[in-house]
């Protein structure tokens, strides 16, 4: 199976302004190239104080541009040539001074001149400008910086957030540049089609854990990877996403609101008040069907006994069925269920479709995919069953999630937005 490439075929101009965060830019460049992008690096004089052009050239495979008057350009206009046909200009790090220059429309170096000369919507396909700020915490909080950030945003730039933590100066606070994987994720989202813009998706993911005593419990092998991939793909497609996650060790996708729960009852308590506020409910979580009827206050001890303890089980609530019933009353949310089976996938998925009274069930063979990074799905609705991907071959879960979101957008095309949702962009 070929490695997924999020930015395959994309042309990205990567700009570096001066700052210690330039050390992260080498890893960022490596990840961009690994994701399939062709990257042209432009560096300011300040950036060259922190990292060499030779390093960036070796990683990009392209000559690094430094000078407005670069004679290698036949027309001596690198600021024009760089962005014609480029998919995005990404400046990382974007210093406080560089953001101020953009806000004022100044263009005294090649990078700021390139940003100013990029197509931004007048007669040509726009070239998005994405800024990853990096600066001292006081500089980030300063009113002048806040005004400049607001101005470049008003002018059409996408300004990514910053992280909090220890800074090179020894202080601690907001202002650190995002880590390279997060910047790549944000860039992919910025360049993605947005067929779910204006929609709100509520997604459950991962297993639940039903406690027997303070140290033991009933759970399953669900890793949560498929649900988290769906949350990321939905956000990329323009949706506002809330993710209710069981006990998993996965990073929250950028731009996604996450609510952590442990048990099926906690998941129900989190989901039901939110269901009415969302257009779509995607029940990816592998919710335990049963829980102990009572919880032992202390660890159950063996004490040398050969007889295993017994305990009574109670049935857990059916979260998907409960949301589906709510949906039939008010017409939303559109409910999507998952069926993790071990055999006769289409048959059991269709039985679940009818039993839960939902429009779509997504089936997969659980034992073959739990914990793995790839999967294949079967979409079962009233009209029939469709494999995803169409060739039925397993592919990585993020690619699957993107295919699923495209399919979902088509299914929702004729449905009105939830009353609390906005107008699609």
CSV table of C-alpha atoms in Angstrom, one decimal:
chain,number,residue,atom,x,y,z
A,1,UNK,CA,0.0,0.0,0.0
A,2,UNK,CA,1.4,3.4,-0.9
A,3,UNK,CA,1.9,5.9,1.8
A,4,UNK,CA,-0.9,8.5,2.0
A,5,UNK,CA,0.2,12.0,0.8
A,6,UNK,CA,-1.9,14.8,2.1
A,7,UNK,CA,-0.3,17.5,-0.1
A,8,UNK,CA,0.5,15.4,-3.2
A,9,UNK,CA,1.0,17.7,-6.2
A,10,UNK,CA,0.8,20.9,-4.2
A,11,UNK,CA,3.2,23.8,-4.6
A,12,UNK,CA,4.0,25.5,-1.4
A,13,UNK,CA,6.2,28.6,-0.8
A,14,UNK,CA,7.7,28.3,2.7
A,15,UNK,CA,8.9,31.6,4.1
A,16,UNK,CA,11.1,31.9,7.2
A,17,UNK,CA,11.4,35.2,9.1
A,18,UNK,CA,13.9,35.7,11.9
A,19,UNK,CA,13.4,33.8,15.1
A,20,UNK,CA,14.7,30.9,17.1
A,21,UNK,CA,11.7,28.9,15.9
A,22,UNK,CA,13.5,28.5,12.6
A,23,UNK,CA,15.0,25.3,14.0
A,24,UNK,CA,11.5,23.8,13.7
A,25,UNK,CA,11.2,24.9,10.1
A,26,UNK,CA,13.7,22.2,8.9
A,27,UNK,CA,11.4,19.5,10.3
A,28,UNK,CA,8.3,21.3,8.9
A,29,UNK,CA,10.0,21.4,5.5
A,30,UNK,CA,10.8,17.6,5.8
A,31,UNK,CA,7.1,16.9,6.6
A,32,UNK,CA,5.8,19.0,3.8
A,33,UNK,CA,8.0,17.2,1.3
A,34,UNK,CA,7.1,13.8,2.8
A,35,UNK,CA,3.4,14.8,2.4
A,36,UNK,CA,3.9,15.2,-1.3
A,37,UNK,CA,4.4,18.9,-1.7
A,38,UNK,CA,7.0,20.7,-3.9
A,39,UNK,CA,8.4,23.4,-1.6
A,40,UNK,CA,10.2,26.6,-2.5
A,41,UNK,CA,11.9,28.2,0.5
A,42,UNK,CA,12.3,32.0,0.9
A,43,UNK,CA,14.4,33.3,3.8
A,44,UNK,CA,14.8,36.8,5.3
A,45,UNK,CA,18.2,38.0,6.4
A,46,UNK,CA,17.0,37.5,10.0
A,47,UNK,CA,16.1,33.8,9.3
A,48,UNK,CA,19.6,33.2,8.0
A,49,UNK,CA,21.0,34.1,11.5
A,50,UNK,CA,19.2,31.0,12.9
A,51,UNK,CA,19.4,28.4,10.1
A,52,UNK,CA,21.4,28.2,6.9
A,53,UNK,CA,20.0,28.3,3.4
A,54,UNK,CA,22.1,25.2,2.7
A,55,UNK,CA,20.1,23.2,5.2
A,56,UNK,CA,16.8,24.2,3.6
A,57,UNK,CA,18.1,23.6,0.1
A,58,UNK,CA,19.2,20.1,1.0
A,59,UNK,CA,15.8,19.3,2.5
A,60,UNK,CA,13.7,20.9,-0.3
A,61,UNK,CA,15.9,19.9,-3.3
A,62,UNK,CA,15.3,23.5,-4.5
A,63,UNK,CA,17.6,26.6,-4.5
A,64,UNK,CA,16.6,28.8,-1.6
A,65,UNK,CA,15.7,32.4,-2.6
A,66,UNK,CA,17.1,35.2,-0.5
A,67,UNK,CA,17.3,38.3,-2.7
A,68,UNK,CA,14.7,40.5,-4.3
A,69,UNK,CA,17.2,41.0,-7.2
A,70,UNK,CA,18.0,37.3,-7.7
A,71,UNK,CA,19.7,37.2,-11.2
A,72,UNK,CA,18.8,33.5,-11.6
A,73,UNK,CA,15.3,34.6,-12.5
A,74,UNK,CA,15.1,35.5,-16.2
A,75,UNK,CA,12.9,38.5,-15.6
A,76,UNK,CA,14.5,39.3,-12.2
A,77,UNK,CA,11.1,39.1,-10.6
A,78,UNK,CA,11.1,36.3,-8.1
A,79,UNK,CA,8.4,38.0,-6.0
A,80,UNK,CA,6.0,37.5,-9.0
A,81,UNK,CA,7.2,34.1,-10.2
A,82,UNK,CA,7.1,32.5,-6.8
A,83,UNK,CA,3.3,32.6,-6.3
A,84,UNK,CA,2.0,32.2,-9.8
A,85,UNK,CA,0.7,28.7,-9.8
A,86,UNK,CA,1.5,28.2,-6.1
A,87,UNK,CA,-1.2,26.6,-3.9
A,88,UNK,CA,-0.1,28.5,-0.7
A,89,UNK,CA,2.4,30.8,0.9
A,90,UNK,CA,3.2,29.5,4.4
A,91,UNK,CA,5.4,31.7,6.7
A,92,UNK,CA,6.8,29.7,9.6
A,93,UNK,CA,8.0,31.3,11.8
A,94,UNK,CA,6.2,34.6,11.3
A,95,UNK,CA,7.8,37.1,13.7
A,96,UNK,CA,6.1,40.1,15.3
A,97,UNK,CA,8.1,42.4,13.0
A,98,UNK,CA,7.2,40.4,9.9
A,99,UNK,CA,3.4,40.4,10.8
A,100,UNK,CA,3.7,44.2,11.3
A,101,UNK,CA,5.2,44.6,7.9
A,102,UNK,CA,2.4,42.7,6.3
A,103,UNK,CA,-0.2,44.7,8.2
A,104,UNK,CA,1.3,47.9,6.8
A,105,UNK,CA,1.8,46.6,3.3
A,106,UNK,CA,5.5,47.1,3.4
A,107,UNK,CA,7.7,45.1,1.1
A,108,UNK,CA,11.4,45.8,1.7
A,109,UNK,CA,12.6,42.2,1.5
A,110,UNK,CA,11.8,39.3,-0.9
A,111,UNK,CA,9.5,37.4,1.5
A,112,UNK,CA,7.2,40.4,2.4
A,113,UNK,CA,7.3,41.5,-1.3
A,114,UNK,CA,6.2,37.9,-2.3
A,115,UNK,CA,3.3,38.0,0.2
A,116,UNK,CA,2.2,41.3,-1.1
A,117,UNK,CA,2.4,40.3,-4.7
A,118,UNK,CA,0.6,37.0,-4.4
A,119,UNK,CA,-2.7,36.5,-6.2
A,120,UNK,CA,-5.4,37.2,-3.6
A,121,UNK,CA,-8.6,37.1,-5.6
A,122,UNK,CA,-8.4,39.8,-8.3
A,123,UNK,CA,-8.6,38.1,-11.6
A,124,UNK,CA,-6.6,35.0,-10.6
A,125,UNK,CA,-7.0,31.9,-8.4
A,126,UNK,CA,-6.2,33.1,-4.9
A,127,UNK,CA,-3.0,31.9,-3.3
A,128,UNK,CA,-3.7,31.6,0.5
A,129,UNK,CA,-1.3,33.1,3.0
A,130,UNK,CA,-0.9,31.1,6.1
A,131,UNK,CA,1.1,32.5,9.1
A,132,UNK,CA,2.5,30.5,12.0
A,133,UNK,CA,3.5,33.2,14.6
A,134,UNK,CA,6.5,32.8,16.9
A,135,UNK,CA,7.6,35.4,19.4
A,136,UNK,CA,8.1,36.2,23.1
A,137,UNK,CA,5.0,36.1,25.3
A,138,UNK,CA,5.0,39.8,25.9
A,139,UNK,CA,5.3,40.5,22.2
A,140,UNK,CA,2.4,38.2,21.4
A,141,UNK,CA,0.2,39.9,24.0
A,142,UNK,CA,1.2,43.5,23.1
A,143,UNK,CA,-1.7,45.6,21.7
A,144,UNK,CA,0.3,46.5,18.6
A,145,UNK,CA,0.7,42.8,17.7
A,146,UNK,CA,-2.9,42.1,18.4
A,147,UNK,CA,-3.9,45.0,16.1
A,148,UNK,CA,-1.5,43.7,13.4
A,149,UNK,CA,-2.8,40.2,13.6
A,150,UNK,CA,-6.4,41.4,13.3
A,151,UNK,CA,-5.4,43.5,10.3
A,152,UNK,CA,-3.6,40.7,8.4
A,153,UNK,CA,-6.6,38.5,9.1
A,154,UNK,CA,-9.0,41.1,7.8
A,155,UNK,CA,-6.7,41.2,4.7
A,156,UNK,CA,-7.3,37.5,4.1
A,157,UNK,CA,-4.4,35.8,5.9
A,158,UNK,CA,-5.0,32.7,8.0
A,159,UNK,CA,-3.2,33.2,11.3
A,160,UNK,CA,-2.6,30.0,13.2
A,161,UNK,CA,-2.6,29.9,16.9
A,162,UNK,CA,0.4,29.7,19.1
A,163,UNK,CA,1.4,27.3,21.9
A,164,UNK,CA,2.2,28.0,25.5
A,165,UNK,CA,5.3,26.8,27.2
A,166,UNK,CA,8.9,27.5,27.9
A,167,UNK,CA,10.5,30.0,25.6
A,168,UNK,CA,14.1,30.5,24.5
A,169,UNK,CA,14.4,33.6,26.6
A,170,UNK,CA,13.7,31.6,29.7
A,171,UNK,CA,10.1,32.9,30.2
A,172,UNK,CA,7.0,30.8,30.0
A,173,UNK,CA,3.8,31.7,28.2
A,174,UNK,CA,2.0,32.0,24.9
A,175,UNK,CA,4.0,32.6,21.7
A,176,UNK,CA,5.7,29.4,20.8
A,177,UNK,CA,5.3,28.4,17.2
A,178,UNK,CA,3.0,25.4,16.7
A,179,UNK,CA,4.8,22.1,16.2
A,180,UNK,CA,5.5,21.0,12.6
A,181,UNK,CA,2.8,18.2,12.4
A,182,UNK,CA,0.2,20.7,13.7
A,183,UNK,CA,1.2,23.2,11.0
A,184,UNK,CA,1.0,20.6,8.3
A,185,UNK,CA,-2.5,19.6,9.5
A,186,UNK,CA,-3.6,23.2,9.5
A,187,UNK,CA,-2.3,23.7,5.9
A,188,UNK,CA,-4.1,20.6,4.7
A,189,UNK,CA,-7.3,21.8,6.2
A,190,UNK,CA,-6.8,25.3,4.6
A,191,UNK,CA,-6.4,23.8,1.2
A,192,UNK,CA,-9.2,21.2,1.4
A,193,UNK,CA,-12.6,21.5,-0.3
A,194,UNK,CA,-15.3,22.5,2.3
A,195,UNK,CA,-18.5,20.6,1.3
A,196,UNK,CA,-19.6,20.4,5.0
A,197,UNK,CA,-19.1,24.1,5.7
A,198,UNK,CA,-21.9,25.3,8.0
A,199,UNK,CA,-22.6,21.8,9.3
A,200,UNK,CA,-22.1,20.7,12.9
A,201,UNK,CA,-21.0,17.1,13.5
A,202,UNK,CA,-21.1,15.2,16.8
A,203,UNK,CA,-18.8,12.1,16.8
A,204,UNK,CA,-18.2,9.4,19.3
A,205,UNK,CA,-14.9,7.4,19.2
A,206,UNK,CA,-13.0,4.7,21.1
A,207,UNK,CA,-14.1,2.1,23.6
A,208,UNK,CA,-15.9,2.6,26.9
A,209,UNK,CA,-14.6,1.2,30.2
A,210,UNK,CA,-17.1,-0.4,32.6
A,211,UNK,CA,-15.5,-0.6,36.0
A,212,UNK,CA,-15.8,-3.8,38.1
A,213,UNK,CA,-13.7,-2.5,40.9
A,214,UNK,CA,-11.2,0.4,41.2
A,215,UNK,CA,-8.6,-1.3,39.1
A,216,UNK,CA,-10.5,-3.7,36.7
A,217,UNK,CA,-13.2,-3.3,34.1
A,218,UNK,CA,-14.9,-4.5,31.0
A,219,UNK,CA,-13.7,-2.9,27.7
A,220,UNK,CA,-12.8,-3.8,24.1
A,221,UNK,CA,-10.0,-3.5,21.6
A,222,UNK,CA,-11.2,-0.3,19.8
A,223,UNK,CA,-8.3,2.1,19.4
A,224,UNK,CA,-10.5,5.2,18.5
A,225,UNK,CA,-8.3,5.8,15.4
A,226,UNK,CA,-11.3,5.7,12.9
A,227,UNK,CA,-13.4,8.1,14.9
A,228,UNK,CA,-10.5,10.5,15.4
A,229,UNK,CA,-9.8,10.3,11.6
A,230,UNK,CA,-13.4,11.1,10.9
A,231,UNK,CA,-13.3,14.1,13.3
A,232,UNK,CA,-10.2,15.4,11.4
A,233,UNK,CA,-11.7,14.8,8.0
A,234,UNK,CA,-15.0,16.5,9.0
A,235,UNK,CA,-13.1,19.6,10.2
A,236,UNK,CA,-11.1,19.6,7.0
A,237,UNK,CA,-14.4,19.6,5.1
A,238,UNK,CA,-15.5,22.7,6.9
A,239,UNK,CA,-17.7,21.3,9.6
A,240,UNK,CA,-17.7,22.4,13.2
A,241,UNK,CA,-16.9,19.2,15.1
A,242,UNK,CA,-17.5,17.9,18.6
A,243,UNK,CA,-15.7,14.6,19.5
A,244,UNK,CA,-16.8,12.6,22.5
A,245,UNK,CA,-14.0,10.2,23.2
A,246,UNK,CA,-13.7,7.1,25.4
A,247,UNK,CA,-10.4,6.2,27.1
A,248,UNK,CA,-7.8,6.5,24.3
A,249,UNK,CA,-4.3,7.9,23.9
A,250,UNK,CA,-4.7,9.9,20.7
A,251,UNK,CA,-4.0,13.6,20.0
A,252,UNK,CA,-7.1,15.8,19.4
A,253,UNK,CA,-7.4,16.8,15.8
A,254,UNK,CA,-6.8,20.5,15.2
A,255,UNK,CA,-9.9,22.7,15.5
A,256,UNK,CA,-12.0,19.9,17.1
A,257,UNK,CA,-13.8,20.3,20.4
A,258,UNK,CA,-13.1,17.2,22.6
A,259,UNK,CA,-15.0,15.8,25.5
A,260,UNK,CA,-13.4,12.9,27.3
A,261,UNK,CA,-15.6,10.2,29.0
A,262,UNK,CA,-15.0,6.7,30.4
A,263,UNK,CA,-18.2,4.7,30.6
A,264,UNK,CA,-21.2,4.2,28.4
A,265,UNK,CA,-23.4,6.1,30.9
A,266,UNK,CA,-21.0,9.1,30.8
A,267,UNK,CA,-20.9,9.0,27.0
A,268,UNK,CA,-24.8,9.0,26.9
A,269,UNK,CA,-24.8,12.0,29.4
A,270,UNK,CA,-22.4,13.9,27.1
A,271,UNK,CA,-24.1,13.0,23.8
A,272,UNK,CA,-27.8,13.6,24.5
A,273,UNK,CA,-27.7,17.3,25.5
A,274,UNK,CA,-25.6,18.0,22.4
A,275,UNK,CA,-27.6,15.9,19.8
A,276,UNK,CA,-30.2,18.6,19.1
A,277,UNK,CA,-27.4,21.1,18.4
A,278,UNK,CA,-25.8,19.1,15.6
A,279,UNK,CA,-26.7,18.3,12.0
A,280,UNK,CA,-25.1,14.9,12.0
A,281,UNK,CA,-24.3,12.2,14.7
A,282,UNK,CA,-21.6,9.7,13.8
A,283,UNK,CA,-21.6,6.9,16.3
A,284,UNK,CA,-18.1,5.4,15.8
A,285,UNK,CA,-17.5,4.5,19.4
A,286,UNK,CA,-17.5,0.8,20.4
A,287,UNK,CA,-19.8,1.1,23.4
A,288,UNK,CA,-19.8,-1.8,25.8
A,289,UNK,CA,-23.1,-3.6,25.7
A,290,UNK,CA,-23.0,-4.5,29.4
A,291,UNK,CA,-21.7,-3.1,32.7
A,292,UNK,CA,-21.5,-4.6,36.2
A,293,UNK,CA,-24.7,-4.0,38.1
A,294,UNK,CA,-22.7,-2.8,41.1
A,295,UNK,CA,-19.2,-1.5,41.6
A,296,UNK,CA,-17.0,-3.0,44.3
A,297,UNK,CA,-15.6,-0.2,46.5
A,298,UNK,CA,-12.2,-1.9,46.8
A,299,UNK,CA,-10.1,-4.2,44.6
A,300,UNK,CA,-11.6,-7.7,44.6
A,301,UNK,CA,-8.9,-10.0,46.2
A,302,UNK,CA,-8.1,-13.6,45.3
A,303,UNK,CA,-7.0,-14.4,48.9
A,304,UNK,CA,-5.8,-17.7,47.7
A,305,UNK,CA,-9.3,-18.8,46.6
A,306,UNK,CA,-9.7,-21.0,43.5
A,307,UNK,CA,-13.2,-19.8,42.8
A,308,UNK,CA,-13.6,-16.8,40.6
A,309,UNK,CA,-15.9,-14.1,41.8
A,310,UNK,CA,-19.2,-13.6,40.0
A,311,UNK,CA,-21.2,-10.4,39.5
A,312,UNK,CA,-24.5,-9.4,37.9
A,313,UNK,CA,-24.5,-7.5,34.6
A,314,UNK,CA,-26.8,-4.7,33.5
A,315,UNK,CA,-27.5,-3.7,29.9
A,316,UNK,CA,-26.0,-0.3,28.9
A,317,UNK,CA,-28.1,2.3,27.1
A,318,UNK,CA,-28.2,2.2,23.3
A,319,UNK,CA,-26.8,5.7,22.5
A,320,UNK,CA,-27.3,5.4,18.7
A,321,UNK,CA,-30.9,4.3,19.2
A,322,UNK,CA,-31.6,7.1,21.6
A,323,UNK,CA,-30.3,9.7,19.3
A,324,UNK,CA,-32.1,8.1,16.4
A,325,UNK,CA,-35.4,8.4,18.3
A,326,UNK,CA,-34.7,12.0,19.0
A,327,UNK,CA,-33.9,12.5,15.3
A,328,UNK,CA,-37.2,11.1,14.2
A,329,UNK,CA,-39.0,13.6,16.4
A,330,UNK,CA,-37.3,16.7,15.1
A,331,UNK,CA,-35.7,15.7,11.8
A,332,UNK,CA,-32.1,16.0,13.0
A,333,UNK,CA,-29.4,15.0,13.5
A,334,UNK,CA,-28.8,12.7,10.6
A,335,UNK,CA,-27.6,9.5,12.3
A,336,UNK,CA,-24.7,7.4,11.1
A,337,UNK,CA,-23.9,4.1,12.9
A,338,UNK,CA,-21.0,1.8,12.9
A,339,UNK,CA,-21.1,-2.0,13.0
A,340,UNK,CA,-17.9,-3.8,14.0
A,341,UNK,CA,-18.6,-7.5,13.0
A,342,UNK,CA,-16.6,-10.7,12.9
A,343,UNK,CA,-18.6,-12.3,10.1
A,344,UNK,CA,-21.5,-11.8,7.6
A,345,UNK,CA,-20.8,-8.1,7.5
A,346,UNK,CA,-23.5,-6.9,5.2
A,347,UNK,CA,-26.2,-9.1,6.8
A,348,UNK,CA,-25.4,-7.9,10.3
A,349,UNK,CA,-25.0,-4.3,9.3
A,350,UNK,CA,-28.4,-4.3,7.6
A,351,UNK,CA,-30.0,-5.8,10.6
A,352,UNK,CA,-28.5,-3.0,12.7
A,353,UNK,CA,-29.8,-0.4,10.1
A,354,UNK,CA,-33.3,-1.6,10.6
A,355,UNK,CA,-33.1,-2.2,14.3
A,356,UNK,CA,-31.6,1.3,15.1
A,357,UNK,CA,-33.8,3.0,12.4
A,358,UNK,CA,-31.0,5.1,11.0
A,359,UNK,CA,-30.3,6.0,7.4
A,360,UNK,CA,-26.7,4.7,7.2
A,361,UNK,CA,-24.7,2.0,8.8
A,362,UNK,CA,-21.0,1.7,8.2
A,363,UNK,CA,-19.8,-1.9,8.6
A,364,UNK,CA,-16.3,-3.2,9.1
A,365,UNK,CA,-14.7,-6.4,10.3
A,366,UNK,CA,-13.6,-5.4,13.8
A,367,UNK,CA,-11.0,-8.1,14.6
A,368,UNK,CA,-9.2,-7.3,11.3
A,369,UNK,CA,-8.9,-3.5,12.0
A,370,UNK,CA,-8.8,-2.9,15.8
A,371,UNK,CA,-5.6,-0.9,16.5
A,372,UNK,CA,-4.5,-0.8,12.8
A,373,UNK,CA,-3.9,2.3,10.7
A,374,UNK,CA,-5.8,0.9,7.7
A,375,UNK,CA,-9.3,-0.4,7.1
A,376,UNK,CA,-12.0,-0.9,4.5
A,377,UNK,CA,-15.7,-0.1,5.0
A,378,UNK,CA,-19.1,-1.1,3.8
A,379,UNK,CA,-21.8,1.6,3.5
A,380,UNK,CA,-25.2,0.1,4.0
A,381,UNK,CA,-28.4,2.0,3.5
A,382,UNK,CA,-32.0,1.4,2.3
A,383,UNK,CA,-30.8,1.2,-1.4
A,384,UNK,CA,-28.0,-1.3,-1.0
A,385,UNK,CA,-24.4,-1.7,0.1
A,386,UNK,CA,-21.3,0.1,-1.3
A,387,UNK,CA,-17.7,-0.7,-0.4
A,388,UNK,CA,-15.4,2.1,0.6
A,389,UNK,CA,-12.9,2.4,-1.1
A,390,UNK,CA,-14.8,1.2,-4.2
A,391,UNK,CA,-12.2,-1.4,-4.9
A,392,UNK,CA,-12.7,-2.9,-1.5
A,393,UNK,CA,-9.0,-2.7,-0.7
A,394,UNK,CA,-7.9,-1.5,2.8
A,395,UNK,CA,-6.4,2.0,2.9
A,396,UNK,CA,-5.3,4.3,5.7
A,397,UNK,CA,-8.1,5.5,8.0
A,398,UNK,CA,-7.7,9.2,7.3
A,399,UNK,CA,-8.1,8.6,3.5
A,400,UNK,CA,-11.2,6.5,4.4
A,401,UNK,CA,-12.5,9.2,6.6
A,402,UNK,CA,-12.1,11.8,3.8
A,403,UNK,CA,-14.0,9.5,1.3
A,404,UNK,CA,-16.7,9.1,3.9
A,405,UNK,CA,-17.1,12.8,4.5
A,406,UNK,CA,-17.4,13.4,0.7
A,407,UNK,CA,-20.1,10.7,0.6
A,408,UNK,CA,-21.8,12.2,3.6
A,409,UNK,CA,-21.8,15.7,2.1
A,410,UNK,CA,-23.6,14.3,-1.0
A,411,UNK,CA,-26.2,12.7,1.3
A,412,UNK,CA,-26.8,15.9,3.2
A,413,UNK,CA,-26.9,18.2,0.1
A,414,UNK,CA,-30.7,18.3,0.1
A,415,UNK,CA,-31.1,18.5,3.9
A,416,UNK,CA,-31.6,21.9,5.6
A,417,UNK,CA,-29.1,23.0,8.3
A,418,UNK,CA,-29.8,22.5,11.9
A,419,UNK,CA,-31.5,25.6,13.4
A,420,UNK,CA,-28.3,26.3,15.4
A,421,UNK,CA,-26.0,25.9,12.4
A,422,UNK,CA,-24.9,28.8,10.2
A,423,UNK,CA,-25.2,29.2,6.5
A,424,UNK,CA,-22.8,27.1,4.4
A,425,UNK,CA,-19.8,29.1,3.1
